[in-house]
CSV table of C-alpha atoms and ligand atoms in Angstrom, one decimal:
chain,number,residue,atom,x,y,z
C,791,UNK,CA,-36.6,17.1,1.2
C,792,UNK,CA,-37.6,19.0,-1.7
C,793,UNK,CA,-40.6,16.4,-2.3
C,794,UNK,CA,-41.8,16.2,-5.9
C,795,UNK,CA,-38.5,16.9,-7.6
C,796,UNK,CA,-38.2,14.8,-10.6
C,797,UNK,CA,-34.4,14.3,-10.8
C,798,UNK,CA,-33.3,14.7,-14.3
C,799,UNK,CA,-30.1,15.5,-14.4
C,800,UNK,CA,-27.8,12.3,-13.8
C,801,UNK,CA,-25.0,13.3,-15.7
C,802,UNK,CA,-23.9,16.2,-13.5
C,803,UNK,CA,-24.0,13.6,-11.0
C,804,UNK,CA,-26.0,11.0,-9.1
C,805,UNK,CA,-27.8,10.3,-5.7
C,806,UNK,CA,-25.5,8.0,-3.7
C,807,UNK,CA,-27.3,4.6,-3.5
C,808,UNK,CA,-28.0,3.4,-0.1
C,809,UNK,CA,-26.2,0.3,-0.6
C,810,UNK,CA,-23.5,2.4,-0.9
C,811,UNK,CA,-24.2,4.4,1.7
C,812,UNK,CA,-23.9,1.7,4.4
C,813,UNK,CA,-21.2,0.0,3.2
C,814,UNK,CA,-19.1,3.5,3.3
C,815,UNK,CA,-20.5,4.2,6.9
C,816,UNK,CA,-18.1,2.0,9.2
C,817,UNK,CA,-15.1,3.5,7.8
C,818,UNK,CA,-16.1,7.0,8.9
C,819,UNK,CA,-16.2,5.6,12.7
C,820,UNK,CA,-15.2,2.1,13.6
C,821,UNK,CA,-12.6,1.6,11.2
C,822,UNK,CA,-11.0,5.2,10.8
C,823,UNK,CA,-7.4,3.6,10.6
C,824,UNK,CA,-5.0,5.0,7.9
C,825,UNK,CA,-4.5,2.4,5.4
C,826,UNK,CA,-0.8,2.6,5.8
C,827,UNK,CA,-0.8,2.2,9.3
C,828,UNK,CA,1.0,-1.5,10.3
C,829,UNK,CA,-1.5,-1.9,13.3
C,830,UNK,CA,-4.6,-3.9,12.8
C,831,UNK,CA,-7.1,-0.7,12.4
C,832,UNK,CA,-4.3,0.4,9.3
C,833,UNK,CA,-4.3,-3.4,8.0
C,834,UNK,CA,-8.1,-3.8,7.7
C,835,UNK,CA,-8.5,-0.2,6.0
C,836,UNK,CA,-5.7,-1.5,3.6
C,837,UNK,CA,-7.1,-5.0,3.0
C,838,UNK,CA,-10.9,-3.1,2.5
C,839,UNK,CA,-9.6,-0.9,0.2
C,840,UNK,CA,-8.0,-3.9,-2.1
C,841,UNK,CA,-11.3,-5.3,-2.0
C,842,UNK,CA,-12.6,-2.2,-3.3
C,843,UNK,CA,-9.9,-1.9,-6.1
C,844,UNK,CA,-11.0,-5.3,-7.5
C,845,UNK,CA,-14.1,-4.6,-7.1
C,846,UNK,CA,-13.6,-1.4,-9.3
C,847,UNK,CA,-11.0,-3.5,-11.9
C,848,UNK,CA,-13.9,-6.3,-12.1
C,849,UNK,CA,-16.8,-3.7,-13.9
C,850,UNK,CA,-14.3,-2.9,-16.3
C,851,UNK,CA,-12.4,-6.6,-16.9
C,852,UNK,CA,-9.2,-4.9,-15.8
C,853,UNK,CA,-6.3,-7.9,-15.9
C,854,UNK,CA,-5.2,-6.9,-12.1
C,855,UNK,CA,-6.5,-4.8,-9.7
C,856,UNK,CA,-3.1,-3.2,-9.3
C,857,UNK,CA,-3.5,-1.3,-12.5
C,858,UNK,CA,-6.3,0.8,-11.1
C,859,UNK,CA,-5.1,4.1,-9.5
C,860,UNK,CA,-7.4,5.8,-7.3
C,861,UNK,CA,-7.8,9.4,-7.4
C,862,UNK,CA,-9.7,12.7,-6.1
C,863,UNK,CA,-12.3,12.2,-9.3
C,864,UNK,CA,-12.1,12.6,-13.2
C,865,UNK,CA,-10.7,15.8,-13.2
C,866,UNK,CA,-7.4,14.9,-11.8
C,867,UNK,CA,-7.3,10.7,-13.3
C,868,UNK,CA,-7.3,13.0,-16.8
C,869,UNK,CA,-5.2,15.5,-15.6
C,870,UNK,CA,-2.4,12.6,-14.4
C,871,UNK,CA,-3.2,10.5,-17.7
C,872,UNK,CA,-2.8,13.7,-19.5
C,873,UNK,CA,0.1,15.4,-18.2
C,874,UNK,CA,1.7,12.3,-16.9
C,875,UNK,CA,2.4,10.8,-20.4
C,876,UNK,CA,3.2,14.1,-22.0
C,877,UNK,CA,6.2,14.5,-19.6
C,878,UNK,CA,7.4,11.0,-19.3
C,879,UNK,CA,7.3,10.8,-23.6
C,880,UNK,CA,8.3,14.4,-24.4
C,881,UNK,CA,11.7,12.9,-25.6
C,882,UNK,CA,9.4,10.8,-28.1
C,883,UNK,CA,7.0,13.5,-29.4
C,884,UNK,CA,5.4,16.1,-28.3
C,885,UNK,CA,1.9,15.4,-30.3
C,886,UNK,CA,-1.4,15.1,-28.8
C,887,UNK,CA,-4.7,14.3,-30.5
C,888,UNK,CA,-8.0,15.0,-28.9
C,889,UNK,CA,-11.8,16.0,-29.6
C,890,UNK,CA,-13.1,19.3,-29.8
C,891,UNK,CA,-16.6,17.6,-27.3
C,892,UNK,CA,-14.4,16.8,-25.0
C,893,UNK,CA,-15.2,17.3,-21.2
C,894,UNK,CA,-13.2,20.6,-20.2
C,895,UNK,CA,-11.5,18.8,-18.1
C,896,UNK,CA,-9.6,17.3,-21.3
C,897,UNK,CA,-9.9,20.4,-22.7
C,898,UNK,CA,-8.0,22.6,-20.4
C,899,UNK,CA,-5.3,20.2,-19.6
C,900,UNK,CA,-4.7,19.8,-23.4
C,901,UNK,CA,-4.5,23.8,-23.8
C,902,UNK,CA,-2.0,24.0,-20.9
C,903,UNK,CA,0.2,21.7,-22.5
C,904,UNK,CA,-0.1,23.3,-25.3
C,905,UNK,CA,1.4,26.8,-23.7
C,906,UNK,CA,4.0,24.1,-22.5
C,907,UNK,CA,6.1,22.9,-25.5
C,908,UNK,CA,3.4,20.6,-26.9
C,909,UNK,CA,1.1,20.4,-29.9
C,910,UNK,CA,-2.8,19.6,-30.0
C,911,UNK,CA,-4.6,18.3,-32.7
C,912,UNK,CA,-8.6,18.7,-32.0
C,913,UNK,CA,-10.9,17.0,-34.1
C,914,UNK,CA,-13.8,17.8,-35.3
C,915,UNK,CA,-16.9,16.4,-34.8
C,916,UNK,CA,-20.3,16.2,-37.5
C,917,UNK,CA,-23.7,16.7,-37.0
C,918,UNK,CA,-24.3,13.7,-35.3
C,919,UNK,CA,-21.3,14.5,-32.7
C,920,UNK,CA,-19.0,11.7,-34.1
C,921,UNK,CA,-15.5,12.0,-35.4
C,922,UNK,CA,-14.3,11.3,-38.8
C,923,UNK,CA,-12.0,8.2,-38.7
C,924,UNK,CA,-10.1,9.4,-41.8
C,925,UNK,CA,-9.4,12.7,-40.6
C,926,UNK,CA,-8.1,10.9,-36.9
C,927,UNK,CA,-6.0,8.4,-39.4
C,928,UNK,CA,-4.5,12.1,-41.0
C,929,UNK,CA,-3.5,13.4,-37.7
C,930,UNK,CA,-1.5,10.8,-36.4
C,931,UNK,CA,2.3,12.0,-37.1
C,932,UNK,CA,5.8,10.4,-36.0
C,933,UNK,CA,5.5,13.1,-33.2
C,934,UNK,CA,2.4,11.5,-31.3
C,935,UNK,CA,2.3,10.1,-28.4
C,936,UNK,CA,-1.1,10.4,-27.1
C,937,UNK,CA,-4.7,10.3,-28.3
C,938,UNK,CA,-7.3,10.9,-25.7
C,939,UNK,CA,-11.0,10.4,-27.0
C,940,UNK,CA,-14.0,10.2,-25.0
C,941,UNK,CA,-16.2,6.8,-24.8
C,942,UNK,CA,-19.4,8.5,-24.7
C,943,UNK,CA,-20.2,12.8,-24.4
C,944,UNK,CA,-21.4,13.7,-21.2
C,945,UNK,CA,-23.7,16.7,-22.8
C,946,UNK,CA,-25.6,14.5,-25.8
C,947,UNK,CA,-24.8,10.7,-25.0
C,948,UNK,CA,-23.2,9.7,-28.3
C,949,UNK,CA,-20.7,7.1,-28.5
C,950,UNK,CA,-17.7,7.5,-30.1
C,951,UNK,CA,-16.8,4.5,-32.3
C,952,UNK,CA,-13.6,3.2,-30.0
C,953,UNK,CA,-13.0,0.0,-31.4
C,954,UNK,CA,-12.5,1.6,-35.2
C,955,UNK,CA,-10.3,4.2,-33.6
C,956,UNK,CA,-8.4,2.0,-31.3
C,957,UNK,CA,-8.0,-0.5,-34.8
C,958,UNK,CA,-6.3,2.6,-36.6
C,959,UNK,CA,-3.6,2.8,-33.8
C,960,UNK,CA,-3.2,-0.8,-33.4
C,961,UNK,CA,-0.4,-0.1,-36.2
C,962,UNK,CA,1.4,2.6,-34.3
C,963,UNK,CA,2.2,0.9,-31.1
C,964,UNK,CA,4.1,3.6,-29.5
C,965,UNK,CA,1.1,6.1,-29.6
C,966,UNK,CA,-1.1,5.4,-25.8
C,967,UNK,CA,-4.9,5.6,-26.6
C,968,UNK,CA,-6.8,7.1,-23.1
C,969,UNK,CA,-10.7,7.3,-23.0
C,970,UNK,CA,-12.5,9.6,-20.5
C,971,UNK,CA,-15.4,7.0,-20.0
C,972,UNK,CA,-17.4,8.9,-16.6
C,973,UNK,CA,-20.4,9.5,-19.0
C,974,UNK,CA,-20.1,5.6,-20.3
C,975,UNK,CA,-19.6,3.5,-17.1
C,976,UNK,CA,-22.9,1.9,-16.8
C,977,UNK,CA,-24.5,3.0,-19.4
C,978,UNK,CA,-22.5,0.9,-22.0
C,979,UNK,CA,-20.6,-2.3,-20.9
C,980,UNK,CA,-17.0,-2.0,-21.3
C,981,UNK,CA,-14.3,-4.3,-21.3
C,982,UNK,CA,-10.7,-3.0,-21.0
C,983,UNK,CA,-9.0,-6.6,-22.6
C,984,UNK,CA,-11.0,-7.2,-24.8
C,985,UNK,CA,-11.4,-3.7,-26.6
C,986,UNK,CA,-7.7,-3.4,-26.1
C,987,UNK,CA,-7.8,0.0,-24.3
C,988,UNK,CA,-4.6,1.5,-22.3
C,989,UNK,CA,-5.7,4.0,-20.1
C,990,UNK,CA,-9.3,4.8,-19.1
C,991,UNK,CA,-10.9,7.1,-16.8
C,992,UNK,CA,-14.1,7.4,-14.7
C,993,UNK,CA,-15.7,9.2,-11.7
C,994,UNK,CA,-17.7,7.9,-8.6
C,995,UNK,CA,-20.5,10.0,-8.4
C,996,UNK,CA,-21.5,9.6,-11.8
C,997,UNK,CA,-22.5,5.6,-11.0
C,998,UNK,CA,-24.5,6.4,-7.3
C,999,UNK,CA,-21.3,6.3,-5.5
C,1000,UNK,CA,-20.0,9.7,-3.6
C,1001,UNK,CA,-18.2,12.8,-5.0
C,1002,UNK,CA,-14.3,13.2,-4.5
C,1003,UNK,CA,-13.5,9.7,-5.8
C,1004,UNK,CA,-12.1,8.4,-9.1
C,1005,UNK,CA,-9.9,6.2,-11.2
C,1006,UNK,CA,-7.5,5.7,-13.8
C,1007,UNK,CA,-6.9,2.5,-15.3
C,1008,UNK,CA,-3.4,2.0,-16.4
C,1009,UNK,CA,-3.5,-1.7,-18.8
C,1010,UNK,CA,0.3,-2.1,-17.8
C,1011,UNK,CA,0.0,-5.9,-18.8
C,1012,UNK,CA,-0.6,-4.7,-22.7
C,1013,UNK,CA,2.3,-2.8,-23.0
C,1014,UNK,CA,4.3,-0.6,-20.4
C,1015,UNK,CA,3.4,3.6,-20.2
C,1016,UNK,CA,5.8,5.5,-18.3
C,1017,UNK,CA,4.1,8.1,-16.2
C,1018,UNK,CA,4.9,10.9,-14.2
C,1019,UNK,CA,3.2,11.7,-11.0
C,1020,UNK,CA,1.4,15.2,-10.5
C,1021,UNK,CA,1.4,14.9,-7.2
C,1022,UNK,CA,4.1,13.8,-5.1
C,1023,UNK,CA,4.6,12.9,-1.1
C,1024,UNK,CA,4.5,9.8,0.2
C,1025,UNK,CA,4.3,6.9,-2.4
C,1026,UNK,CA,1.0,5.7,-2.1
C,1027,UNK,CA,-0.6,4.4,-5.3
C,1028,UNK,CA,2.6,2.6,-6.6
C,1029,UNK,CA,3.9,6.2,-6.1
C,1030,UNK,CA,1.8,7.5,-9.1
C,1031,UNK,CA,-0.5,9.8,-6.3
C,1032,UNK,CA,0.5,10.3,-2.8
C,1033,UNK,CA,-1.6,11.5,-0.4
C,1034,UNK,CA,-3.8,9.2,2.0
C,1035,UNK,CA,-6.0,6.9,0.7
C,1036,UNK,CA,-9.5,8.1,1.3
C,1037,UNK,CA,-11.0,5.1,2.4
C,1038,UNK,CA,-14.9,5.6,2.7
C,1039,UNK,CA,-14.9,6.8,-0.5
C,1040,UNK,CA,-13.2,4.4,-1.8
C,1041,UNK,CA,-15.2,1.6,-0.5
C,1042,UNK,CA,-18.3,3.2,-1.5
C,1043,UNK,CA,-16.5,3.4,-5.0
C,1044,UNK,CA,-16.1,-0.1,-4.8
C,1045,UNK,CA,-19.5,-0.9,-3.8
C,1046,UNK,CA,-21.0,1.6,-6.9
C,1047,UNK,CA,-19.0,-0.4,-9.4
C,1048,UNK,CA,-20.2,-3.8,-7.4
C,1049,UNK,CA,-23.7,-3.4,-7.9
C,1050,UNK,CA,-23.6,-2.1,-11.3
C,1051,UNK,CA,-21.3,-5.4,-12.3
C,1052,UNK,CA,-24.3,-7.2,-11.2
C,1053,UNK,CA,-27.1,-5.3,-11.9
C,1054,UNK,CA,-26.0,-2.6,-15.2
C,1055,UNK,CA,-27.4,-5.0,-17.8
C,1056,UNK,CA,-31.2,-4.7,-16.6
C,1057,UNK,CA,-30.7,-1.2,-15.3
C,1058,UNK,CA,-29.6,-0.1,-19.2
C,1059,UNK,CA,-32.9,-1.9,-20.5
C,1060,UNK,CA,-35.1,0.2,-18.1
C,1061,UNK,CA,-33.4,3.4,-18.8
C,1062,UNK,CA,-33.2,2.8,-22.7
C,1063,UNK,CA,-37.1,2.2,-22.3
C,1064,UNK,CA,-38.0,5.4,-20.3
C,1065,UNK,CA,-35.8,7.5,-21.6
C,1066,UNK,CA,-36.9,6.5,-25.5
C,1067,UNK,CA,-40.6,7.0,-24.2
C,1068,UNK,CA,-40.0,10.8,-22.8
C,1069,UNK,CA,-37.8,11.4,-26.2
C,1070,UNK,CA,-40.6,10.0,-28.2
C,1071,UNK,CA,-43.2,12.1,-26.4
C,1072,UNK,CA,-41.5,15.6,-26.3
C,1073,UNK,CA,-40.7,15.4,-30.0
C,1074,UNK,CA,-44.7,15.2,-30.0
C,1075,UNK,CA,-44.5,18.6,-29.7
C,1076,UNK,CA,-42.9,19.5,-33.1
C,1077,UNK,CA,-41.0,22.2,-34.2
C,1078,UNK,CA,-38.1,19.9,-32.0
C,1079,UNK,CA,-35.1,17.7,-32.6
C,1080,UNK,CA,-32.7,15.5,-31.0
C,1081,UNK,CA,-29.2,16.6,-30.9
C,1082,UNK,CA,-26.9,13.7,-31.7
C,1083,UNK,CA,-27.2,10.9,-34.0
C,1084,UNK,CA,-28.6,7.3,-34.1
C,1085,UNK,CA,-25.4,6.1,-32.0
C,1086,UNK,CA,-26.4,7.2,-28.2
C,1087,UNK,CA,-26.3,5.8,-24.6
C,1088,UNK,CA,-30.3,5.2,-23.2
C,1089,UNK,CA,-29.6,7.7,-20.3
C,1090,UNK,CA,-29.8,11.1,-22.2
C,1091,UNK,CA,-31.7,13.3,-24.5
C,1092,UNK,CA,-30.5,16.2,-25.4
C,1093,UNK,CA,-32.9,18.3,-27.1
C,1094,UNK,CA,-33.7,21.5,-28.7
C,1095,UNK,CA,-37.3,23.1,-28.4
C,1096,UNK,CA,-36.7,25.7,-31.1
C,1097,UNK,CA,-38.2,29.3,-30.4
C,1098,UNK,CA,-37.5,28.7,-26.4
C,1099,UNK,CA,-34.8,29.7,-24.6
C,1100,UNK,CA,-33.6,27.0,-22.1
C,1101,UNK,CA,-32.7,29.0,-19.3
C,1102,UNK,CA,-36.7,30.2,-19.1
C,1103,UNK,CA,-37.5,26.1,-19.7
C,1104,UNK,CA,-35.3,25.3,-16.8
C,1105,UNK,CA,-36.8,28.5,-15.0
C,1106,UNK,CA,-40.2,27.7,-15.4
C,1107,UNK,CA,-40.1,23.8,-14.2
C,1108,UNK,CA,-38.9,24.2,-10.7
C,1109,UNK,CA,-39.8,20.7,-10.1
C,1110,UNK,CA,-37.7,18.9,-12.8
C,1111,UNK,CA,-34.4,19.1,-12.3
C,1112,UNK,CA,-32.9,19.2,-16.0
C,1113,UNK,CA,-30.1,21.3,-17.1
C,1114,UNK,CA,-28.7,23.4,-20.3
C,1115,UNK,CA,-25.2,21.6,-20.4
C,1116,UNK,CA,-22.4,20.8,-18.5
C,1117,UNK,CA,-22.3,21.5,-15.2
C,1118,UNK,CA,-18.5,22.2,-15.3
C,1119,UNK,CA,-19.3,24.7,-18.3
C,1120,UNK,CA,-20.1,28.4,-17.1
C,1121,UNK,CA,-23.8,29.3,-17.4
C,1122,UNK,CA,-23.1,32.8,-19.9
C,1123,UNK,CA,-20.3,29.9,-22.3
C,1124,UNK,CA,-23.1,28.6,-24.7
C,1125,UNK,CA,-22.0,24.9,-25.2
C,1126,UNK,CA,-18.7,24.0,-27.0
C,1127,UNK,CA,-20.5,20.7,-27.8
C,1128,UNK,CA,-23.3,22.0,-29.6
C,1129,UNK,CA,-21.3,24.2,-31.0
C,1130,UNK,CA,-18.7,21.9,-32.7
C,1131,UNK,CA,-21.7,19.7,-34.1
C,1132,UNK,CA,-22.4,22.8,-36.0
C,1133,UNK,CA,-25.9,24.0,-34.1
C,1134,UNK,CA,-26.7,27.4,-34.7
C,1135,UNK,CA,-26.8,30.2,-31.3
C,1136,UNK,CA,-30.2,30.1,-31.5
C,1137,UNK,CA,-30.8,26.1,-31.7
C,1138,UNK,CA,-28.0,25.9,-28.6
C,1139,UNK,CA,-29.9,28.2,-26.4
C,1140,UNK,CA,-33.2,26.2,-27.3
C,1141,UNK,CA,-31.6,22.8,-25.9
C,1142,UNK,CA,-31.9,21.2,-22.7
C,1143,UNK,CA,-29.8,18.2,-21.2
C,1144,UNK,CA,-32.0,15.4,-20.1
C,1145,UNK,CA,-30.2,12.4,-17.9
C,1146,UNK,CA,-31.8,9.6,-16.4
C,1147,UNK,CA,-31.0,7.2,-13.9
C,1148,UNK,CA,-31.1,4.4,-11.6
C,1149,UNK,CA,-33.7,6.1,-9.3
C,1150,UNK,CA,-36.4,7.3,-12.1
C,1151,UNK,CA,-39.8,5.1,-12.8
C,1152,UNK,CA,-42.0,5.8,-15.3
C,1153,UNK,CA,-44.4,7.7,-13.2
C,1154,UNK,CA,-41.5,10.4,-12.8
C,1155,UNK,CA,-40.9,10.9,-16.6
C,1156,UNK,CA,-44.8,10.9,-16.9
C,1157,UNK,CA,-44.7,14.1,-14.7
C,1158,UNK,CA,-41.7,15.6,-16.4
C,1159,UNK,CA,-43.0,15.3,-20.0
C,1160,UNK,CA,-46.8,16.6,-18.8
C,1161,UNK,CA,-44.8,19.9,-17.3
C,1162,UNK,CA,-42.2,20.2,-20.2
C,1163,UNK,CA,-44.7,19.9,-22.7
C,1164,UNK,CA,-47.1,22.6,-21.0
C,1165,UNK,CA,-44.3,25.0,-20.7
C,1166,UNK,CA,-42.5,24.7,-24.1
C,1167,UNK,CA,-46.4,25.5,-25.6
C,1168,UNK,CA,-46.4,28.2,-22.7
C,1169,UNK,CA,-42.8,29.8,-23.7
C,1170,UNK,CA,-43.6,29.6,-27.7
C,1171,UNK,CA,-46.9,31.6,-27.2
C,1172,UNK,CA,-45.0,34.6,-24.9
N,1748,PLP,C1,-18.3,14.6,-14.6
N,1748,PLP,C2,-17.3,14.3,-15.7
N,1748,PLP,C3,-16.0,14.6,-15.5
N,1748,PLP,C4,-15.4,15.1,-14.2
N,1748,PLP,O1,-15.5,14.2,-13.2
N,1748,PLP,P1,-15.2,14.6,-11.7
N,1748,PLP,O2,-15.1,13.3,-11.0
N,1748,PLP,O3,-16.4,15.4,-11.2
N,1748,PLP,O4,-14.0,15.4,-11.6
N,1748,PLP,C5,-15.1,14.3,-16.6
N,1748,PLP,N1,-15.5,13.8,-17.7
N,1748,PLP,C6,-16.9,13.6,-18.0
N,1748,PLP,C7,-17.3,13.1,-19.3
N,1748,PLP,C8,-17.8,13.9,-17.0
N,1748,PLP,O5,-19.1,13.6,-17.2
C-alpha cells in the first residue's frame, strides 16, 4: 500500500512495529478475558498486563511498576496530571506554571483551569525554543503548586533543560514538577530516579506501539501527590482511571517500550546520523534555516525554505510524507511554536516538520532530499 512513500512524519505518530504487532494479537482472540475477571482467562489478562506495566516502568527507571497509570493516550495522562493536582491542592494554591510550546493538549487544559478559579503563568520561550531559567525562578510564588514543562517539543525537537529546572524546585518541595515527554521517549534516554522527576507523561504510538494507549508516571516513592480522578467507575488503576483495562494495547505498549529498553541506544545513533545528513543537505539549498537551537533530539528538523509556502511544499511531494506542524494544531492556526520563538508569518508558513524514525534507511532520506530540493528550487522560481 501506497508503495514509494517516504514516511517522514514520526512525530504525529508511528507505524506499529511488527514485534508489536504479534505480541498484541492473542489478546484480541485467545485471551479476550477481562482483566478483572477471577476466572483463569481474567487472571492471565491481569498477570500480562503487569508484565506490560514493568515493562513500561523499566524504559523509564520507574522505582515500581505500580506507579505507572495506564490511560487512553497523552491527551488524557496530561489532562489527569493536570486537572488532578489542581483540584486535590486548590486548598494549597491555585498557581500553575507552564510553556507557551507546549502541546495543546497542555495548553487547553491549563486555559480551562484557568476559567476555573486558577492562575497560569506561560513562559516564554527565545529564539532557540528554550525557556529562560531566571524568568521560571520569578514565577514561582507561595501560591504554586504545579509546573508542567515539556521534555522535548514535539514540532522542533528542542530539549528543554529539565535538570536545571527541576534543581530550581528542589527548594520548594511542595510545588509537583510534571513533563509531557511523548516527543522524548526514545529519542533521549530518561531516567525518572535519577533526574528526580514526579510525574511524567508519554503516548504509545509515538514509540511504534498502537494508538489509544498511554501513561502517567506518578514517582509516589519521592514524595506523595494527591490526585483526583477524572474519570470515575469502577476502581481500576488504584482507582485513579476506571474503565477496563484495554489489554492488547496495553501489551503492545509494553512490548514498544521493551524493545526500545533494549534497542533505543543504537536506534538514536542511526537517526542522529540520517537525520543530520538530510538537514545538512537541504540547508545546501540556501536562503534556509533550522528552527531551534543547538540543543535538539536526532529525530527532527524543522525547517524554513524562505520564499515557499509549506502547504504548496507538502502539496507538491505526494510521496514524502512530511508535515507543517502539529497534527493536533488546525491546518488555517499558523504554529503557536514558531510563533512564541519569535518567527515572522512569513518564515512560519515557509517551514516544514521533518520526523524520522525507526523504519527510515538512508536510501529513503536520499529520495526525500532529491524531491525536496527539486521542488523548493521549483516553488522559488513560480
Ligand atoms: C502526540 C503528542 C501528545 C498527544 O498524545 P496522544 O497519545 O495522541 O493523545 C501530547 N504531547 C506531545 C508532545 C505529543 O507529541
Amino acid at each position: 500500500m501506497f508503495k514509494g512513500l517516504v514516511y517522514l512524519d514520526n512525530n504525529s505518530t508511528t507505524k506499529v512495529d511488527k514485534r508489536v504487532i504479534d505480541a498484541m494479537v492473542p489478546f484480541m482472540g485467545t485471551y479476550y478475558g477481562n482483566p478483572s475477571s477471577k476466572h483463569k482467562l481474567g487472571k492471565y489478562a491481569q498477570f500480562s498486563i503487569e508484565k506490560a506495566r514493568e515493562q513500561v516502568a523499566c524504559l523509564i527507571n520507574a522505582p515500581s511498576k505500580d506507579e505507572i497509570i495506564f490511560t487512553s493516550g497523552a491527551t488524557e495522562a496530561i489532562n489527569l496530571a493536570i486537572k488532578g493536582i489542581a483540584e486535590a491542592n486548590k486548598n494549597r494554591g491555585n498557581h500553575i506554571i507552564t510553556v507557551k510550546t507546549e502541546h495543546s493538549a497542555v495548553l487547553d487544559t491549563c486555559n480551562y483551569l484557568s476559567h476555573n478559579g486558577f492562575s497560569i503563568t506561560y513562559l516564554n520561550v527565545d529564539k532557540s525554543g528554550l525557556i529562560d531559567l531566571k524568568e521560571l525562578k520569578k514565577s514561582i510564588k507561595k501560591e504554586t503548586i504545579l509546573v508542567s514543562i515539556m521534555y522535548v517539543n514535539n514540532e522542533t525537537g528542542v530539549i528543554q533543560p529539565i535538570n536545571k529546572i527541576i534543581q530550581i524546585l528542589k527548594k520548594n518541595k511542595e510545588i509537583f514538577f510534571m513533563t509531557d515527554a511523548t516527543a522524548a521517549i526514545g529519542k533521549i534516554p530518561i531516567d525518572v530516579q535519577k533526574e528526580n522527576i514526579d510525574l511524567l507523561v508519554f503516548s504509545g504510538h509515538k514509540i511504534y506501539g498502537p494508538k489509544g494507549i498511554g501513561c502517567l508516571f506518578i514517582n509516589r516513592k519521592r514524595k506523595s501527590i494527591d490526585m483526583i480522578p477524572q474519570i470515575h467507575g469502577g476502581g481500576h488503576e488504584n482507582g485513579i482511571r476506571s474503565g477496563t483495562l484495554n489489554t492488547p494495547a496495553i501489551i503492545g505498549m509494553g512490548k514498544a517500550c521493551e524493545l526500545l529498553k533494549k534497542e533505543q541506544f543504537s536506534e538514536i545513533v542511526k537517526i542522529h546520523k540520517l537525520r543530520d545528513y538530510m538537514e545538512n543537505e537541504l540547508l545546501k539549498i540556501g536562503n534556509t534555516s533550522i528552527n531551534g537551537g543547538k540543543k535538539r533530539v536526532g529525530n527532527v528538523t524543522n525547517i524554513c525554505f524562505n520564499n515557499v509556502n509549506n502547504q504548496s511544499l507538502i502539496f507538491a511531494l505526494p510521496n514524502i510524507a512530511v508535515s507543517s506542524g502539529s497534527a493536533c494544531s488546525d491546518l488555517a492556526e499558523t504554529s503557536h511554536v514558531l510563533n512564541s520563538m519569535k518567527l515572522s508569518n512569513r518564515e512560519i508558513v515557509s517551514s516544514i516538520r521533518i520526523s524520522l524514525g525507526r523504519f527510515n534507511d538512508k536510501r529513503q532520506i536520499s529520495k526525500a532530499i532529491r524531491e525536496i530540493k527539486f521542488q523548493v528550487k521549483r516553488l522559488r522560481k513560480n
